Amino acid sequence: MAIRWGICSAGRISHEFTVALKTRPAEEHQIVAVAARNLEDAEEFSRKHNISKAYGGYEDLAADPDIDVVYVGVIHPYHLEACKLFTNAKKNVLCEKPLVMNAKEVKEILDSAKKNDVLVMEAVWTRFFQASVEIRRLLTQQYIGAVKMVRADYGVPLLNLLREPDGALLDLGIYCLQVINVVYNGEKPESIHVSGVCMETGVDETVTVILKYSRNRMATFTCSVVVKLRNDAIIVGTEGKLQVLSPMWCPTKMLVLRKMSQNPEPESFYTINLTNIPGNRCEADEVRYCLLNGLKESPVIPLAYTLLLAEIEEEIRRQLEVAYSQDCQ
């Protein structure tokens, strides 16, 4: 059974998602329509991707009876408005990350989805990479013993590409938090300590965060939009460690080290060569799986995880004194 998609926005990220989706079998996924704020952009997008219907407004997309799920690719300050438009029209939604700007808006979308009995999923593609699958498998097997520490870094010079209110946390730190959240299985940290530097505009430039979890487990991450960092992640356990090699957001290798005795250094290691499958294609397959099985949330990205990450990000911004206009609404 083919899942029928509508594409909301004709921008770059919607283009990338559409290209990835069209690599899947037509009997599994079909793109029915695209909508943009003006009809000319939608029509150009539809011609480029051979999509039969183009709308000059998102309301028309919401009203299309031939659509099962909408991919929301508008810029994130407008995610709340777009997602609620589609959920209220009883359309399932895959929304590009970050889902919205703060925890209050996450709750609004989740309430709308529940009221209208539809699926909402945040498009966090790192959840579907083979590295994430391998991490979950090895941790379930306690291959490196009890995890005690997670460290992740993501820094890329992006100042010339940023659009307000983008900053290091919203654009890059979310990937680090996702790794930590996978490792600690959606647990809420006991404490959060933050230090960072903000630009003259008030947007965060470089941020370092220390999180303490139950049973004396720790995590730390640094994100920056001005310098390139190691862009990897390390998970350290009592019997070894896992290292997701750079680039962390699209890894092709993972190093696994394991102690074989009480010696301080691991005695064995091996490298996992990871398949670089487009994450947005995997997101689409997850949506299809959920819809075919009557699920209103993804087991890979539970809605509780999405809300928790929004709450953590909100606390980080509070300590940095970074505020969005949406916080005051």
mmCIF file with all atom_site columns, C-alpha atoms in Angstrom, residues 52-127:
data_model
loop_
_atom_site.group_PDB
_atom_site.id
_atom_site.type_symbol
_atom_site.label_atom_id
_atom_site.label_alt_id
_atom_site.label_comp_id
_atom_site.label_asym_id
_atom_site.label_entity_id
_atom_site.label_seq_id
_atom_site.pdbx_PDB_ins_code
_atom_site.Cartn_x
_atom_site.Cartn_y
_atom_site.Cartn_z
_atom_site.occupancy
_atom_site.B_iso_or_equiv
_atom_site.pdbx_formal_charge
_atom_site.auth_seq_id
_atom_site.auth_comp_id
_atom_site.auth_asym_id
_atom_site.auth_atom_id
_atom_site.pdbx_PDB_model_num
ATOM 1  C CA . SER A 1 52  ? 0.791  16.329 -10.324 1.00 0.00 ? 52  SER A CA 1
ATOM 2  C CA . LYS A 1 53  ? -0.688 19.008 -8.041  1.00 0.00 ? 53  LYS A CA 1
ATOM 3  C CA . ALA A 1 54  ? 0.701  22.387 -6.943  1.00 0.00 ? 54  ALA A CA 1
ATOM 4  C CA . TYR A 1 55  ? -1.000 24.722 -4.477  1.00 0.00 ? 55  TYR A CA 1
ATOM 5  C CA . GLY A 1 56  ? -0.377 28.383 -3.778  1.00 0.00 ? 56  GLY A CA 1
ATOM 6  C CA . GLY A 1 57  ? -1.275 28.062 -0.112  1.00 0.00 ? 57  GLY A CA 1
ATOM 7  C CA . TYR A 1 58  ? -0.993 25.512 2.679   1.00 0.00 ? 58  TYR A CA 1
ATOM 8  C CA . GLU A 1 59  ? -4.744 25.523 3.343   1.00 0.00 ? 59  GLU A CA 1
ATOM 9  C CA . ASP A 1 60  ? -5.363 23.893 -0.039  1.00 0.00 ? 60  ASP A CA 1
ATOM 10 C CA . LEU A 1 61  ? -2.874 21.162 0.815   1.00 0.00 ? 61  LEU A CA 1
ATOM 11 C CA . ALA A 1 62  ? -4.636 20.560 4.125   1.00 0.00 ? 62  ALA A CA 1
ATOM 12 C CA . ALA A 1 63  ? -7.962 20.234 2.309   1.00 0.00 ? 63  ALA A CA 1
ATOM 13 C CA . ASP A 1 64  ? -6.717 17.719 -0.290  1.00 0.00 ? 64  ASP A CA 1
ATOM 14 C CA . PRO A 1 65  ? -8.538 14.420 0.381   1.00 0.00 ? 65  PRO A CA 1
ATOM 15 C CA . ASP A 1 66  ? -5.909 12.394 -1.481  1.00 0.00 ? 66  ASP A CA 1
ATOM 16 C CA . ILE A 1 67  ? -3.110 13.009 1.073   1.00 0.00 ? 67  ILE A CA 1
ATOM 17 C CA . ASP A 1 68  ? -2.306 10.704 3.989   1.00 0.00 ? 68  ASP A CA 1
ATOM 18 C CA . VAL A 1 69  ? 0.646  12.574 5.487   1.00 0.00 ? 69  VAL A CA 1
ATOM 19 C CA . VAL A 1 70  ? 2.291  15.974 5.063   1.00 0.00 ? 70  VAL A CA 1
ATOM 20 C CA . TYR A 1 71  ? 6.009  16.660 5.250   1.00 0.00 ? 71  TYR A CA 1
ATOM 21 C CA . VAL A 1 72  ? 6.472  20.105 6.839   1.00 0.00 ? 72  VAL A CA 1
ATOM 22 C CA . GLY A 1 73  ? 9.630  21.767 5.554   1.00 0.00 ? 73  GLY A CA 1
ATOM 23 C CA . VAL A 1 74  ? 8.932  25.427 6.345   1.00 0.00 ? 74  VAL A CA 1
ATOM 24 C CA . ILE A 1 75  ? 11.435 27.246 8.579   1.00 0.00 ? 75  ILE A CA 1
ATOM 25 C CA . HIS A 1 76  ? 10.983 26.307 12.207  1.00 0.00 ? 76  HIS A CA 1
ATOM 26 C CA . PRO A 1 77  ? 9.402  29.539 13.568  1.00 0.00 ? 77  PRO A CA 1
ATOM 27 C CA . TYR A 1 78  ? 6.392  28.573 11.415  1.00 0.00 ? 78  TYR A CA 1
ATOM 28 C CA . HIS A 1 79  ? 6.249  24.883 12.361  1.00 0.00 ? 79  HIS A CA 1
ATOM 29 C CA . LEU A 1 80  ? 3.562  25.349 15.004  1.00 0.00 ? 80  LEU A CA 1
ATOM 30 C CA . GLU A 1 81  ? 1.148  27.095 12.638  1.00 0.00 ? 81  GLU A CA 1
ATOM 31 C CA . ALA A 1 82  ? 1.741  24.604 9.830   1.00 0.00 ? 82  ALA A CA 1
ATOM 32 C CA . CYS A 1 83  ? 1.545  21.486 11.999  1.00 0.00 ? 83  CYS A CA 1
ATOM 33 C CA . LYS A 1 84  ? -1.699 22.561 13.650  1.00 0.00 ? 84  LYS A CA 1
ATOM 34 C CA . LEU A 1 85  ? -3.199 23.416 10.262  1.00 0.00 ? 85  LEU A CA 1
ATOM 35 C CA . PHE A 1 86  ? -2.595 19.851 9.087   1.00 0.00 ? 86  PHE A CA 1
ATOM 36 C CA . THR A 1 87  ? -3.417 18.011 12.314  1.00 0.00 ? 87  THR A CA 1
ATOM 37 C CA . ASN A 1 88  ? -6.694 19.939 12.589  1.00 0.00 ? 88  ASN A CA 1
ATOM 38 C CA . ALA A 1 89  ? -7.420 18.804 9.026   1.00 0.00 ? 89  ALA A CA 1
ATOM 39 C CA . LYS A 1 90  ? -6.798 15.243 10.276  1.00 0.00 ? 90  LYS A CA 1
ATOM 40 C CA . LYS A 1 91  ? -3.601 14.854 8.286   1.00 0.00 ? 91  LYS A CA 1
ATOM 41 C CA . ASN A 1 92  ? -0.641 12.917 9.681   1.00 0.00 ? 92  ASN A CA 1
ATOM 42 C CA . VAL A 1 93  ? 2.531  15.014 9.927   1.00 0.00 ? 93  VAL A CA 1
ATOM 43 C CA . LEU A 1 94  ? 6.265  14.495 9.569   1.00 0.00 ? 94  LEU A CA 1
ATOM 44 C CA . CYS A 1 95  ? 7.810  17.804 10.628  1.00 0.00 ? 95  CYS A CA 1
ATOM 45 C CA . GLU A 1 96  ? 11.413 18.801 10.086  1.00 0.00 ? 96  GLU A CA 1
ATOM 46 C CA . LYS A 1 97  ? 13.492 19.305 13.230  1.00 0.00 ? 97  LYS A CA 1
ATOM 47 C CA . PRO A 1 98  ? 13.260 21.135 15.526  1.00 0.00 ? 98  PRO A CA 1
ATOM 48 C CA . LEU A 1 99  ? 9.569  20.338 15.842  1.00 0.00 ? 99  LEU A CA 1
ATOM 49 C CA . VAL A 1 100 ? 8.859  23.775 17.294  1.00 0.00 ? 100 VAL A CA 1
ATOM 50 C CA . MET A 1 101 ? 10.531 26.553 19.298  1.00 0.00 ? 101 MET A CA 1
ATOM 51 C CA . ASN A 1 102 ? 9.765  25.587 22.896  1.00 0.00 ? 102 ASN A CA 1
ATOM 52 C CA . ALA A 1 103 ? 8.052  23.030 25.137  1.00 0.00 ? 103 ALA A CA 1
ATOM 53 C CA . LYS A 1 104 ? 4.768  24.968 25.189  1.00 0.00 ? 104 LYS A CA 1
ATOM 54 C CA . GLU A 1 105 ? 4.490  24.685 21.407  1.00 0.00 ? 105 GLU A CA 1
ATOM 55 C CA . VAL A 1 106 ? 5.365  20.966 21.515  1.00 0.00 ? 106 VAL A CA 1
ATOM 56 C CA . LYS A 1 107 ? 2.459  20.423 23.903  1.00 0.00 ? 107 LYS A CA 1
ATOM 57 C CA . GLU A 1 108 ? 0.126  22.379 21.605  1.00 0.00 ? 108 GLU A CA 1
ATOM 58 C CA . ILE A 1 109 ? 0.983  20.162 18.646  1.00 0.00 ? 109 ILE A CA 1
ATOM 59 C CA . LEU A 1 110 ? 0.755  16.951 20.647  1.00 0.00 ? 110 LEU A CA 1
ATOM 60 C CA . ASP A 1 111 ? -2.633 17.992 22.052  1.00 0.00 ? 111 ASP A CA 1
ATOM 61 C CA . SER A 1 112 ? -3.879 18.745 18.525  1.00 0.00 ? 112 SER A CA 1
ATOM 62 C CA . ALA A 1 113 ? -2.577 15.405 17.232  1.00 0.00 ? 113 ALA A CA 1
ATOM 63 C CA . LYS A 1 114 ? -4.249 13.517 20.070  1.00 0.00 ? 114 LYS A CA 1
ATOM 64 C CA . LYS A 1 115 ? -7.526 15.380 19.635  1.00 0.00 ? 115 LYS A CA 1
ATOM 65 C CA . ASN A 1 116 ? -7.596 14.633 15.909  1.00 0.00 ? 116 ASN A CA 1
ATOM 66 C CA . ASP A 1 117 ? -6.220 11.089 16.247  1.00 0.00 ? 117 ASP A CA 1
ATOM 67 C CA . VAL A 1 118 ? -3.287 11.566 13.872  1.00 0.00 ? 118 VAL A CA 1
ATOM 68 C CA . LEU A 1 119 ? 0.416  10.781 13.834  1.00 0.00 ? 119 LEU A CA 1
ATOM 69 C CA . VAL A 1 120 ? 2.999  13.512 14.471  1.00 0.00 ? 120 VAL A CA 1
ATOM 70 C CA . MET A 1 121 ? 6.698  12.730 14.156  1.00 0.00 ? 121 MET A CA 1
ATOM 71 C CA . GLU A 1 122 ? 9.753  14.960 14.364  1.00 0.00 ? 122 GLU A CA 1
ATOM 72 C CA . ALA A 1 123 ? 12.129 14.390 11.451  1.00 0.00 ? 123 ALA A CA 1
ATOM 73 C CA . VAL A 1 124 ? 15.325 13.699 13.404  1.00 0.00 ? 124 VAL A CA 1
ATOM 74 C CA . TRP A 1 125 ? 17.165 11.584 10.865  1.00 0.00 ? 125 TRP A CA 1
ATOM 75 C CA . THR A 1 126 ? 20.078 10.637 13.164  1.00 0.00 ? 126 THR A CA 1
ATOM 76 C CA . ARG A 1 127 ? 17.674 8.313  14.993  1.00 0.00 ? 127 ARG A CA 1
#
